[in-house]
Amino acid sequence: MNDHSLFAMKQNKNKEKYFRIIQAATRVFARRGFYQAKVSEIAREAKVADGTIYLYFENKDDILISLFEEQMKVVLQNMREQVAGLESPVQKLERFALCHLRLIEQNKDMAEIIQVELRQSSKFMKSYKNEQFAEYLDLIADIVRAGQQEGLFKKAILPDLVKRALFGALDELSRYWVLSSHRKYDIETAAKQISDTFLYGLAADSGKISAEIQGKRERRLR
Amino acid sequence: MNDHSLFAMKQNKNKEKYFRIIQAATRVFARRGFYQAKVSEIAREAKVADGTIYLYFENKDDILISLFEEQMKVVLQNMREQVAGLESPVQKLERFALCHLRLIEQNKDMAEIIQVELRQSSKFMKSYKNEQFAEYLDLIADIVRAGQQEGLFKKAILPDLVKRALFGALDELSRYWVLSSHRKYDIETAAKQISDTFLYGLAADSGKISAEIQGKRERRLR
DNA sequence: GGGTTATGAATGAATGATCATTCATTATTC
DNA sequence: GAATAATGAATGATCATTCATTCATAACCC
């Protein structure tokens, strides 16, 4: 638990207001970007006074950090559950790609904060390491390592590198989706293209990957 | 030619000073981030007075945009030349990945502006479309389409989607590299892992891809 | 050729807008 | 009534930009 959560814990008297401010901040940051967004706008959106914000958060940066941590907690938990129900690394990777891109549909503002605004905002973010974000990436690395152990993926693949490549690929598509007004493909198509590209790209034997992907389809038809 | 270049053209009397300001801005933005960077710092770094900046650029945003356009021109030109000398889409894609990641070594500040700061900075950037950046991405799409035409890559692949995925993957590794103090792999390793992943991922027949990659090695040994 | 004037570039302190944050005051809760 | 929470105008810091002034150079005149 870091300093920011500690601050929030101290102000724990009114969780409803704390989360209301966080939700409001999500919308305002998504709409305006971190730097253009004003604390007074967040206060108005949350229906509290400007000064109330400082009863719950240390400063404007703290709002963004707290928001990210709260939201990342949800995202990580959800992704863990999605992936846990599957046995095969192939299905896990497919599910990861789909769920990650699905964030956009489920909560556009939240997706924008996580994918567009936060990791971008400023130099101070360079020194901010979010453990949950690292764990999110490690989900990918764990899938890759499992695939290597089962002989599905090449031994020469570096999981810590591939996790970033896959995340980067998904993230770029998310960003495009968020920023773009007309989209030429839907989320399912995009997820499938990316997961297939990575699965066949990592494959020790592409026949085995096809079988795993086909295997999933047959299980569905039963 | 957009409005910003036109402004620069009008102030064309002292190109040396214009570029000196741009170089200084590159360093300051890379070091401090766009929002933390002050115009006065750029002026100091360029050894000009604060007010002189406004003889050459409309405002702070214009500095960033002009800088991006100047630098992107160079990056695009260089990448075109690197790729033009090659015949095979396989070699082209490999070269693209390597050259993109090599940007980091050649000019860390420039790489940071292009890869970390610019596409991130604010909501006004959402409406700013850089033609050269789009063309940079289209280099990838063109490589993919050529690969499809030659029967090397799957027909079902969407080039406009894959270009973003590859760029995103490379970009995330660049970002990690720029932001990270200790790196576990070198640029050549990273580039190879990514290009291989994408090449085998896109492959209509992985045997053919292996042959193309091997073919390159044999040509080298002669 | 030298001195004066005009012009444009450059200067940097002043200006004014912005907005995060504070804190005296008010409202609410127990 | 006391303690706590909430308020929102005031405060003060920040900094992008302006503009009166200076400087450097070219042009003009004698």
Short mmCIF file of C-alpha atoms (C1' of nucleotides) in Angstrom, two decimals:
data_model
loop_
_atom_site.label_atom_id
_atom_site.label_comp_id
_atom_site.label_asym_id
_atom_site.label_seq_id
_atom_site.Cartn_x
_atom_site.Cartn_y
_atom_site.Cartn_z
CA MET A 1 0.00 0.00 0.00
CA ASN A 2 1.58 3.26 -1.08
CA ASP A 3 1.36 6.75 0.30
CA HIS A 4 -1.59 7.72 -1.77
CA SER A 5 -3.82 4.92 -0.63
CA LEU A 6 -2.75 5.75 2.88
CA PHE A 7 -3.93 9.28 2.39
CA ALA A 8 -7.23 7.97 1.12
CA MET A 9 -7.52 5.62 4.06
CA LYS A 10 -7.07 8.49 6.44
CA GLN A 11 -9.91 10.27 4.75
CA ASN A 12 -11.96 7.14 4.85
CA LYS A 13 -14.95 8.75 6.40
CA ASN A 14 -16.84 9.14 3.24
CA LYS A 15 -15.94 6.46 0.70
CA GLU A 16 -18.94 7.33 -1.39
CA LYS A 17 -17.64 10.84 -1.91
CA TYR A 18 -14.11 9.59 -2.53
CA PHE A 19 -15.29 7.35 -5.34
CA ARG A 20 -17.63 9.97 -6.68
CA ILE A 21 -14.65 12.28 -7.06
CA ILE A 22 -12.66 9.53 -8.73
CA GLN A 23 -15.45 8.82 -11.20
CA ALA A 24 -15.80 12.50 -11.92
CA ALA A 25 -12.06 12.82 -12.42
CA THR A 26 -12.11 9.88 -14.82
CA ARG A 27 -14.65 11.65 -16.98
CA VAL A 28 -12.94 15.05 -16.84
CA PHE A 29 -9.44 13.70 -17.49
CA ALA A 30 -10.76 11.60 -20.34
CA ARG A 31 -12.58 14.54 -21.85
CA ARG A 32 -9.95 17.21 -21.34
CA GLY A 33 -6.65 15.41 -20.73
CA PHE A 34 -4.78 15.69 -17.48
CA TYR A 35 -3.18 19.06 -18.11
CA GLN A 36 -6.18 20.82 -19.54
CA ALA A 37 -8.44 19.45 -16.85
CA LYS A 38 -9.01 21.77 -13.90
CA VAL A 39 -9.55 20.70 -10.33
CA SER A 40 -12.54 23.03 -10.26
CA GLU A 41 -14.08 21.08 -13.15
CA ILE A 42 -13.65 17.83 -11.32
CA ALA A 43 -15.22 19.38 -8.24
CA ARG A 44 -18.18 20.60 -10.27
CA GLU A 45 -18.57 17.24 -11.98
CA ALA A 46 -18.53 15.52 -8.60
CA LYS A 47 -20.89 18.11 -7.10
CA VAL A 48 -18.51 19.12 -4.33
CA ALA A 49 -16.67 22.32 -3.55
CA ASP A 50 -13.19 22.90 -4.93
CA GLY A 51 -11.66 22.69 -1.48
CA THR A 52 -13.34 19.36 -0.72
CA ILE A 53 -11.07 17.69 -3.25
CA TYR A 54 -8.15 18.41 -0.93
CA LEU A 55 -9.83 16.65 1.95
CA TYR A 56 -9.50 13.44 -0.02
CA PHE A 57 -6.47 13.89 -2.25
CA GLU A 58 -3.17 15.55 -1.65
CA ASN A 59 -3.07 17.40 -4.94
CA LYS A 60 -4.01 17.09 -8.59
CA ASP A 61 -1.33 14.51 -9.29
CA ASP A 62 -2.62 12.42 -6.45
CA ILE A 63 -6.05 12.32 -8.04
CA LEU A 64 -4.61 10.81 -11.18
CA ILE A 65 -2.49 8.32 -9.31
CA SER A 66 -5.31 7.26 -7.01
CA LEU A 67 -7.69 6.95 -9.91
CA PHE A 68 -5.25 4.79 -11.81
CA GLU A 69 -4.71 2.52 -8.85
CA GLU A 70 -8.37 2.06 -8.18
CA GLN A 71 -9.13 1.37 -11.80
CA MET A 72 -6.11 -0.80 -12.36
CA LYS A 73 -7.15 -2.93 -9.40
CA VAL A 74 -10.44 -3.66 -11.12
CA VAL A 75 -8.84 -4.30 -14.51
CA LEU A 76 -6.24 -6.64 -13.08
CA GLN A 77 -8.77 -8.56 -11.01
CA ASN A 78 -11.07 -8.95 -13.96
CA MET A 79 -8.30 -10.10 -16.27
CA ARG A 80 -7.11 -12.64 -13.71
CA GLU A 81 -10.58 -14.14 -13.51
CA GLN A 82 -10.96 -14.20 -17.27
CA VAL A 83 -7.70 -15.99 -17.77
CA ALA A 84 -7.94 -18.30 -14.75
CA GLY A 85 -10.86 -20.22 -16.16
CA LEU A 86 -8.80 -21.42 -19.11
CA GLU A 87 -6.25 -24.17 -19.33
CA SER A 88 -4.40 -23.60 -22.53
CA PRO A 89 -1.90 -20.76 -22.98
CA VAL A 90 -3.33 -20.32 -26.45
CA GLN A 91 -6.80 -19.66 -25.14
CA LYS A 92 -5.41 -17.49 -22.38
CA LEU A 93 -3.59 -15.30 -24.82
CA GLU A 94 -6.64 -14.99 -27.02
CA ARG A 95 -8.74 -14.10 -24.02
CA PHE A 96 -6.22 -11.55 -22.83
CA ALA A 97 -6.23 -9.75 -26.16
CA LEU A 98 -10.02 -9.73 -26.36
CA CYS A 99 -10.57 -8.56 -22.79
CA HIS A 100 -7.98 -5.87 -23.08
CA LEU A 101 -9.59 -4.40 -26.17
CA ARG A 102 -13.03 -4.87 -24.59
CA LEU A 103 -12.08 -2.33 -21.94
CA ILE A 104 -12.84 0.28 -24.54
CA GLU A 105 -16.44 -0.75 -24.87
CA GLN A 106 -17.09 -1.29 -21.21
CA ASN A 107 -15.84 2.01 -20.04
CA LYS A 108 -14.51 4.39 -22.60
CA ASP A 109 -13.42 7.00 -20.09
CA MET A 110 -11.58 4.51 -17.95
CA ALA A 111 -9.93 2.98 -20.99
CA GLU A 112 -8.79 6.37 -22.07
CA ILE A 113 -7.24 7.16 -18.72
CA ILE A 114 -5.39 3.89 -18.61
CA GLN A 115 -4.40 3.76 -22.22
CA VAL A 116 -4.04 7.30 -23.31
CA GLU A 117 -3.65 9.71 -20.47
CA LEU A 118 -1.88 8.16 -17.58
CA ARG A 119 1.22 6.67 -19.01
CA GLN A 120 1.75 9.81 -20.92
CA SER A 121 1.18 12.65 -18.64
CA SER A 122 4.44 13.96 -17.41
CA LYS A 123 7.96 13.43 -16.28
CA PHE A 124 6.88 12.65 -12.76
CA MET A 125 5.20 9.58 -14.13
CA LYS A 126 8.61 8.27 -15.08
CA SER A 127 9.37 7.68 -11.46
CA TYR A 128 5.95 6.30 -10.64
CA LYS A 129 5.83 2.53 -10.87
CA ASN A 130 2.48 0.94 -10.46
CA GLU A 131 2.79 -2.56 -9.14
CA GLN A 132 -0.54 -3.57 -10.53
CA PHE A 133 0.40 -2.47 -14.00
CA ALA A 134 3.57 -4.55 -13.78
CA GLU A 135 1.46 -7.51 -12.65
CA TYR A 136 -0.87 -6.97 -15.59
CA LEU A 137 2.07 -7.28 -17.94
CA ASP A 138 3.32 -10.28 -16.04
CA LEU A 139 0.06 -12.08 -16.80
CA ILE A 140 1.24 -12.09 -20.40
CA ALA A 141 4.73 -13.20 -19.49
CA ASP A 142 3.29 -16.05 -17.41
CA ILE A 143 1.13 -17.19 -20.32
CA VAL A 144 4.15 -17.17 -22.58
CA ARG A 145 6.25 -19.13 -20.11
CA ALA A 146 3.49 -21.70 -19.68
CA GLY A 147 3.33 -22.02 -23.46
CA GLN A 148 7.04 -22.58 -23.59
CA GLN A 149 6.86 -25.24 -20.89
CA GLU A 150 4.14 -27.06 -22.80
CA GLY A 151 6.23 -26.94 -25.96
CA LEU A 152 3.73 -24.74 -27.77
CA PHE A 153 5.98 -21.70 -27.97
CA LYS A 154 9.59 -21.38 -29.03
CA LYS A 155 12.18 -21.70 -26.30
CA ALA A 156 14.12 -18.67 -27.67
CA ILE A 157 11.26 -16.26 -27.03
CA LEU A 158 11.91 -13.77 -24.24
CA PRO A 159 8.70 -13.51 -22.22
CA ASP A 160 9.62 -10.18 -20.68
CA LEU A 161 10.08 -8.72 -24.11
CA VAL A 162 7.05 -10.28 -25.72
CA LYS A 163 4.77 -9.10 -22.92
CA ARG A 164 5.63 -5.54 -23.85
CA ALA A 165 5.29 -6.16 -27.55
CA LEU A 166 1.83 -7.67 -27.14
CA PHE A 167 0.75 -4.98 -24.74
CA GLY A 168 2.13 -2.32 -27.06
CA ALA A 169 0.28 -3.77 -30.02
CA LEU A 170 -3.00 -3.90 -28.11
CA ASP A 171 -2.44 -0.50 -26.64
CA GLU A 172 -1.80 1.10 -30.00
CA LEU A 173 -5.03 -0.35 -31.30
CA SER A 174 -6.85 0.89 -28.22
CA ARG A 175 -5.43 4.30 -28.72
CA TYR A 176 -6.43 4.33 -32.34
CA TRP A 177 -9.88 3.23 -31.35
CA VAL A 178 -10.24 5.87 -28.67
CA LEU A 179 -8.88 8.69 -30.81
CA SER A 180 -10.49 7.74 -34.06
CA SER A 181 -13.92 8.74 -35.21
CA HIS A 182 -14.40 6.11 -37.89
CA ARG A 183 -13.20 2.61 -37.39
CA LYS A 184 -12.71 0.08 -40.08
CA TYR A 185 -12.85 -3.04 -37.98
CA ASP A 186 -14.56 -4.15 -34.82
CA ILE A 187 -12.95 -5.15 -31.57
CA GLU A 188 -13.36 -8.87 -32.09
CA THR A 189 -11.65 -8.69 -35.46
CA ALA A 190 -8.80 -6.66 -34.05
CA ALA A 191 -8.33 -8.98 -31.08
CA LYS A 192 -8.33 -12.02 -33.32
CA GLN A 193 -5.78 -10.57 -35.71
CA ILE A 194 -3.43 -9.65 -32.90
CA SER A 195 -3.72 -12.85 -30.92
CA ASP A 196 -3.33 -14.97 -34.06
CA THR A 197 -0.31 -12.97 -35.13
CA PHE A 198 1.32 -13.44 -31.76
CA LEU A 199 0.30 -17.07 -31.38
CA TYR A 200 1.64 -18.09 -34.77
CA GLY A 201 4.61 -15.82 -34.28
CA LEU A 202 5.53 -17.50 -31.02
CA ALA A 203 4.63 -20.99 -32.15
CA ALA A 204 7.19 -23.77 -31.92
CA ASP A 205 4.96 -25.62 -34.39
CA SER A 206 2.16 -23.76 -36.11
CA GLY A 207 0.24 -26.94 -36.59
CA LYS A 208 -0.09 -27.29 -32.84
CA ILE A 209 -1.33 -23.73 -32.53
CA SER A 210 -3.95 -24.32 -35.20
CA ALA A 211 -5.06 -27.42 -33.37
CA GLU A 212 -5.39 -25.51 -30.12
CA ILE A 213 -7.37 -22.77 -31.78
CA GLN A 214 -9.54 -25.32 -33.58
CA GLY A 215 -9.90 -27.29 -30.37
CA LYS A 216 -11.54 -24.33 -28.77
CA ARG A 217 -14.06 -24.12 -31.55
CA GLU A 218 -15.00 -27.77 -31.30
CA ARG A 219 -15.52 -27.46 -27.59
CA ARG A 220 -17.92 -24.65 -28.27
CA LEU A 221 -20.01 -26.69 -30.69
CA ARG A 222 -20.65 -29.38 -28.12
CA MET B 1 2.50 22.44 -46.13
CA ASN B 2 0.59 23.40 -43.04
CA ASP B 3 0.20 26.64 -41.17
CA HIS B 4 3.14 26.03 -38.92
CA SER B 5 5.64 25.53 -41.70
CA LEU B 6 4.24 28.64 -43.30
CA PHE B 7 4.92 30.58 -40.16
CA ALA B 8 8.47 29.25 -40.16
CA MET B 9 8.89 30.15 -43.79
CA LYS B 10 7.87 33.69 -43.09
CA GLN B 11 10.52 33.87 -40.44
CA ASN B 12 12.99 32.30 -42.79
CA LYS B 13 15.60 34.96 -42.27
CA ASN B 14 17.61 33.01 -39.86
CA LYS B 15 17.28 29.27 -40.42
CA GLU B 16 20.25 28.59 -38.21
CA LYS B 17 18.50 30.16 -35.26
CA TYR B 18 15.22 28.41 -36.10
CA PHE B 19 16.92 25.04 -36.01
CA ARG B 20 18.93 25.92 -32.96
CA ILE B 21 15.68 26.62 -31.14
CA ILE B 22 14.24 23.35 -32.39
CA GLN B 23 17.28 21.40 -31.20
CA ALA B 24 17.13 23.11 -27.85
CA ALA B 25 13.41 22.39 -27.56
CA THR B 26 14.06 18.74 -28.34
CA ARG B 27 16.45 18.51 -25.44
CA VAL B 28 14.28 20.45 -23.01
CA PHE B 29 11.05 18.62 -23.88
CA ALA B 30 12.85 15.29 -23.64
CA ARG B 31 14.32 16.18 -20.29
CA ARG B 32 11.30 17.84 -18.72
CA GLY B 33 8.28 16.75 -20.71
CA PHE B 34 6.16 19.16 -22.68
CA TYR B 35 4.15 20.53 -19.78
CA GLN B 36 6.94 20.92 -17.29
CA ALA B 37 9.20 22.50 -19.90
CA LYS B 38 9.23 26.29 -19.89
CA VAL B 39 9.65 28.49 -22.91
CA SER B 40 12.26 30.39 -20.93
CA GLU B 41 14.27 27.18 -20.54
CA ILE B 42 14.19 26.55 -24.25
CA ALA B 43 15.31 30.11 -24.84
CA ARG B 44 18.19 29.69 -22.43
CA GLU B 45 19.18 26.38 -23.96
CA ALA B 46 19.15 27.98 -27.42
CA LYS B 47 21.01 31.05 -26.15
CA VAL B 48 18.33 33.48 -27.27
CA ALA B 49 16.02 35.80 -25.40
CA ASP B 50 12.57 34.57 -24.34
CA GLY B 51 10.85 36.93 -26.77
CA THR B 52 12.94 35.72 -29.67
CA ILE B 53 11.13 32.39 -29.56
CA TYR B 54 7.99 34.21 -30.67
CA LEU B 55 9.71 35.63 -33.70
CA TYR B 56 9.95 32.08 -34.99
CA PHE B 57 7.04 30.18 -33.48
CA GLU B 58 3.49 31.16 -32.79
CA ASN B 59 3.37 29.71 -29.31
CA LYS B 60 4.59 26.81 -27.20
CA ASP B 61 2.39 24.30 -28.97
CA ASP B 62 3.76 25.44 -32.28
CA ILE B 63 7.28 24.62 -31.12
CA LEU B 64 6.29 21.05 -30.42
CA ILE B 65 4.44 20.66 -33.68
CA SER B 66 7.21 22.20 -35.75
CA LEU B 67 9.79 20.09 -33.98
CA PHE B 68 7.81 16.95 -34.66
CA GLU B 69 7.41 17.76 -38.31
CA GLU B 70 11.05 18.54 -38.82
CA GLN B 71 12.16 15.40 -37.05
CA MET B 72 9.54 13.19 -38.61
CA LYS B 73 10.67 14.32 -42.04
CA VAL B 74 14.13 13.00 -41.27
CA VAL B 75 12.89 9.75 -39.76
CA LEU B 76 10.58 9.04 -42.68
CA GLN B 77 13.20 9.84 -45.28
CA ASN B 78 15.74 7.64 -43.56
CA MET B 79 13.32 4.74 -43.20
CA ARG B 80 12.34 4.99 -46.85
CA GLU B 81 15.96 4.74 -47.91
CA GLN B 82 16.63 1.83 -45.56
CA VAL B 83 13.71 -0.14 -46.90
CA ALA B 84 14.05 0.81 -50.55
CA GLY B 85 17.31 -1.05 -50.96
CA LEU B 86 15.65 -4.37 -50.18
CA GLU B 87 13.54 -6.64 -52.34
CA SER B 88 11.85 -8.99 -50.02
CA PRO B 89 8.99 -7.96 -47.72
CA VAL B 90 10.60 -10.16 -45.10
CA GLN B 91 13.85 -8.25 -45.16
CA LYS B 92 11.95 -5.00 -45.31
CA LEU B 93 10.01 -5.78 -42.21
CA GLU B 94 13.13 -6.84 -40.37
CA ARG B 95 14.87 -3.66 -41.43
CA PHE B 96 11.93 -1.54 -40.36
CA ALA B 97 11.92 -3.03 -36.88
CA LEU B 98 15.66 -2.60 -36.44
CA CYS B 99 15.80 0.95 -37.75
CA HIS B 100 12.86 2.01 -35.67
CA LEU B 101 14.45 0.75 -32.49
CA ARG B 102 17.79 2.19 -33.58
CA LEU B 103 16.30 5.65 -33.37
CA ILE B 104 16.86 5.38 -29.65
CA GLU B 105 20.59 5.00 -29.99
CA GLN B 106 21.06 7.59 -32.67
CA ASN B 107 19.25 10.36 -30.94
CA LYS B 108 17.78 9.63 -27.57
CA ASP B 109 16.12 13.03 -27.21
CA MET B 110 14.51 12.89 -30.61
CA ALA B 111 13.32 9.37 -30.00
CA GLU B 112 11.79 10.44 -26.75
CA ILE B 113 9.92 13.32 -28.32
CA ILE B 114 8.53 11.13 -31.07
CA GLN B 115 7.81 8.11 -28.96
CA VAL B 116 7.01 9.40 -25.53
CA GLU B 117 6.07 13.02 -25.50
CA LEU B 118 4.38 14.06 -28.64
CA ARG B 119 1.61 11.60 -29.18
CA GLN B 120 0.75 11.93 -25.57
CA SER B 121 0.78 15.51 -24.72
CA SER B 122 -2.72 16.84 -24.73
CA LYS B 123 -6.18 16.87 -26.09
CA PHE B 124 -5.27 19.28 -28.85
CA MET B 125 -3.05 16.59 -30.24
CA LYS B 126 -6.11 14.52 -30.91
CA SER B 127 -7.04 16.84 -33.71
CA TYR B 128 -3.53 17.13 -35.04
CA LYS B 129 -2.84 14.67 -37.81
CA ASN B 130 0.67 14.50 -39.05
CA GLU B 131 0.79 13.32 -42.62
CA GLN B 132 4.32 12.11 -42.29
CA PHE B 133 3.46 9.95 -39.34
CA ALA B 134 0.63 8.40 -41.32
CA GLU B 135 3.06 7.75 -44.15
CA TYR B 136 5.48 6.14 -41.72
CA LEU B 137 2.77 3.70 -40.67
CA ASP B 138 1.86 3.14 -44.29
CA LEU B 139 5.38 1.92 -44.98
CA ILE B 140 4.48 -1.06 -42.81
CA ALA B 141 1.13 -1.55 -44.49
CA ASP B 142 2.83 -1.49 -47.90
CA ILE B 143 5.32 -4.12 -46.80
CA VAL B 144 2.48 -6.32 -45.57
CA ARG B 145 0.51 -5.91 -48.78
CA ALA B 146 3.57 -6.77 -50.86
CA GLY B 147 4.05 -9.86 -48.71
CA GLN B 148 0.47 -10.84 -49.32
CA GLN B 149 0.86 -10.35 -53.06
CA GLU B 150 3.92 -12.56 -53.08
CA GLY B 151 2.07 -15.22 -51.17
CA LEU B 152 4.33 -14.92 -48.14
CA PHE B 153 1.70 -13.52 -45.80
CA LYS B 154 -1.85 -14.67 -45.15
CA LYS B 155 -4.56 -13.14 -47.26
CA ALA B 156 -6.78 -12.60 -44.20
CA ILE B 157 -4.39 -10.20 -42.54
CA LEU B 158 -5.57 -6.59 -42.41
CA PRO B 159 -2.58 -4.41 -43.28
CA ASP B 160 -4.05 -1.30 -41.72
CA LEU B 161 -4.49 -3.12 -38.48
CA VAL B 162 -1.17 -4.87 -38.46
CA LYS B 163 0.72 -1.69 -39.15
CA ARG B 164 -0.57 -0.32 -35.87
CA ALA B 165 0.13 -3.52 -34.01
CA LEU B 166 3.73 -3.65 -35.18
CA PHE B 167 4.23 0.03 -34.55
CA GLY B 168 2.66 -0.33 -31.12
CA ALA B 169 4.90 -3.26 -30.25
CA LEU B 170 8.02 -1.39 -31.33
CA ASP B 171 6.87 1.76 -29.67
CA GLU B 172 6.25 0.06 -26.35
CA LEU B 173 9.74 -1.39 -26.44
CA SER B 174 11.15 2.02 -27.31
CA ARG B 175 9.26 3.54 -24.43
CA TYR B 176 10.48 0.90 -22.05
CA TRP B 177 13.99 1.48 -23.28
CA VAL B 178 13.78 5.23 -22.91
CA LEU B 179 12.17 5.09 -19.47
CA SER B 180 14.13 2.24 -18.07
CA SER B 181 17.46 2.44 -16.34
CA HIS B 182 18.49 -1.18 -16.65
CA ARG B 183 17.76 -3.14 -19.76
CA LYS B 184 17.85 -6.83 -20.06
CA TYR B 185 18.29 -7.08 -23.80
CA ASP B 186 19.94 -5.09 -26.52
CA ILE B 187 18.26 -3.42 -29.45
CA GLU B 188 19.25 -6.07 -31.97
CA THR B 189 17.76 -8.81 -29.82
CA ALA B 190 14.57 -6.88 -29.35
CA ALA B 191 14.23 -6.06 -33.03
CA LYS B 192 14.83 -9.68 -33.98
CA GLN B 193 12.25 -11.00 -31.53
CA ILE B 194 9.62 -8.59 -32.75
CA SER B 195 10.23 -8.99 -36.46
CA ASP B 196 10.36 -12.77 -36.13
CA THR B 197 7.15 -12.80 -34.12
CA PHE B 198 5.39 -10.72 -36.72
CA LEU B 199 6.89 -12.50 -39.70
CA TYR B 200 5.93 -15.95 -38.46
CA GLY B 201 2.64 -14.58 -37.22
CA LEU B 202 1.75 -13.25 -40.63
CA ALA B 203 3.23 -16.16 -42.54
CA ALA B 204 1.08 -18.05 -44.98
CA ASP B 205 3.73 -20.77 -44.73
CA SER B 206 6.34 -20.55 -42.02
CA GLY B 207 8.74 -22.63 -44.07
CA LYS B 208 8.86 -19.90 -46.68
CA ILE B 209 9.54 -17.27 -44.04
CA SER B 210 12.38 -19.32 -42.61
CA ALA B 211 13.81 -19.68 -46.11
CA GLU B 212 13.64 -15.93 -46.66
CA ILE B 213 15.33 -15.25 -43.36
CA GLN B 214 17.95 -17.91 -44.04
CA GLY B 215 18.40 -16.58 -47.57
CA LYS B 216 19.46 -13.31 -46.16
CA ARG B 217 22.09 -14.99 -44.05
CA GLU B 218 23.50 -16.90 -47.00
CA ARG B 219 23.77 -13.79 -49.05
CA ARG B 220 25.75 -12.27 -46.27
CA LEU B 221 28.25 -15.12 -46.17
CA ARG B 222 29.09 -14.74 -49.84
"C1'" DG C 1 35.03 57.87 -46.51
"C1'" DG C 2 32.59 59.14 -42.51
"C1'" DG C 3 28.54 60.38 -40.14
"C1'" DT C 4 23.64 59.98 -39.73
"C1'" DT C 5 19.30 57.74 -40.30
"C1'" DA C 6 16.33 53.87 -40.97
"C1'" DT C 7 15.19 49.23 -40.46
"C1'" DG C 8 14.63 44.84 -38.64
"C1'" DA C 9 16.17 41.51 -35.24
"C1'" DA C 10 16.72 40.65 -30.60
"C1'" DT C 11 16.03 41.54 -25.82
"C1'" DG C 12 14.07 40.60 -21.20
"C1'" DA C 13 11.26 42.73 -17.58
"C1'" DA C 14 6.50 43.52 -17.22
"C1'" DT C 15 1.99 41.98 -17.84
"C1'" DG C 16 -1.95 39.51 -17.20
"C1'" DA C 17 -4.20 35.27 -17.34
"C1'" DT C 18 -4.60 30.98 -15.20
"C1'" DC C 19 -5.52 27.82 -11.70
"C1'" DA C 20 -3.92 24.75 -7.76
"C1'" DT C 21 -4.38 25.30 -3.20
"C1'" DT C 22 -5.57 27.46 1.26
"C1'" DC C 23 -8.26 28.71 5.13
"C1'" DA C 24 -11.86 31.51 7.54
"C1'" DT C 25 -16.45 30.61 7.67
"C1'" DT C 26 -20.61 27.97 7.35
"C1'" DA C 27 -23.19 23.75 7.46
"C1'" DT C 28 -23.89 19.17 9.06
"C1'" DT C 29 -23.77 15.38 12.15
"C1'" DC C 30 -23.91 13.14 16.52
"C1'" DG D 1 -23.23 22.22 21.91
"C1'" DA D 2 -19.11 20.33 20.12
"C1'" DA D 3 -16.78 18.20 16.61
"C1'" DT D 4 -16.30 17.33 12.00
"C1'" DA D 5 -17.15 18.03 7.15
"C1'" DA D 6 -17.83 21.08 3.47
"C1'" DT D 7 -17.59 25.45 1.26
"C1'" DG D 8 -15.84 28.76 -2.26
"C1'" DA D 9 -13.66 33.28 -2.63
"C1'" DA D 10 -9.08 34.71 -1.89
"C1'" DT D 11 -4.37 33.96 -2.37
"C1'" DG D 12 -0.17 33.50 -4.39
"C1'" DA D 13 2.68 31.13 -7.52
"C1'" DT D 14 3.53 30.20 -12.18
"C1'" DC D 15 4.65 31.14 -16.75
"C1'" DA D 16 3.25 32.12 -21.74
"C1'" DT D 17 3.27 36.06 -24.08
"C1'" DT D 18 3.80 41.03 -25.01
"C1'" DC D 19 5.97 45.16 -26.23
"C1'" DA D 20 8.95 49.20 -25.16
"C1'" DT D 21 13.58 49.41 -25.78
"C1'" DT D 22 18.15 48.30 -27.41
"C1'" DC D 23 21.35 46.65 -30.66
"C1'" DA D 24 23.38 45.64 -35.11
"C1'" DT D 25 23.58 46.42 -39.73
"C1'" DA D 26 22.47 48.46 -44.06
"C1'" DA D 27 21.29 52.44 -46.60
"C1'" DC D 28 21.63 57.15 -47.48
"C1'" DC D 29 23.65 61.69 -47.68
"C1'" DC D 30 27.25 65.05 -47.68
#
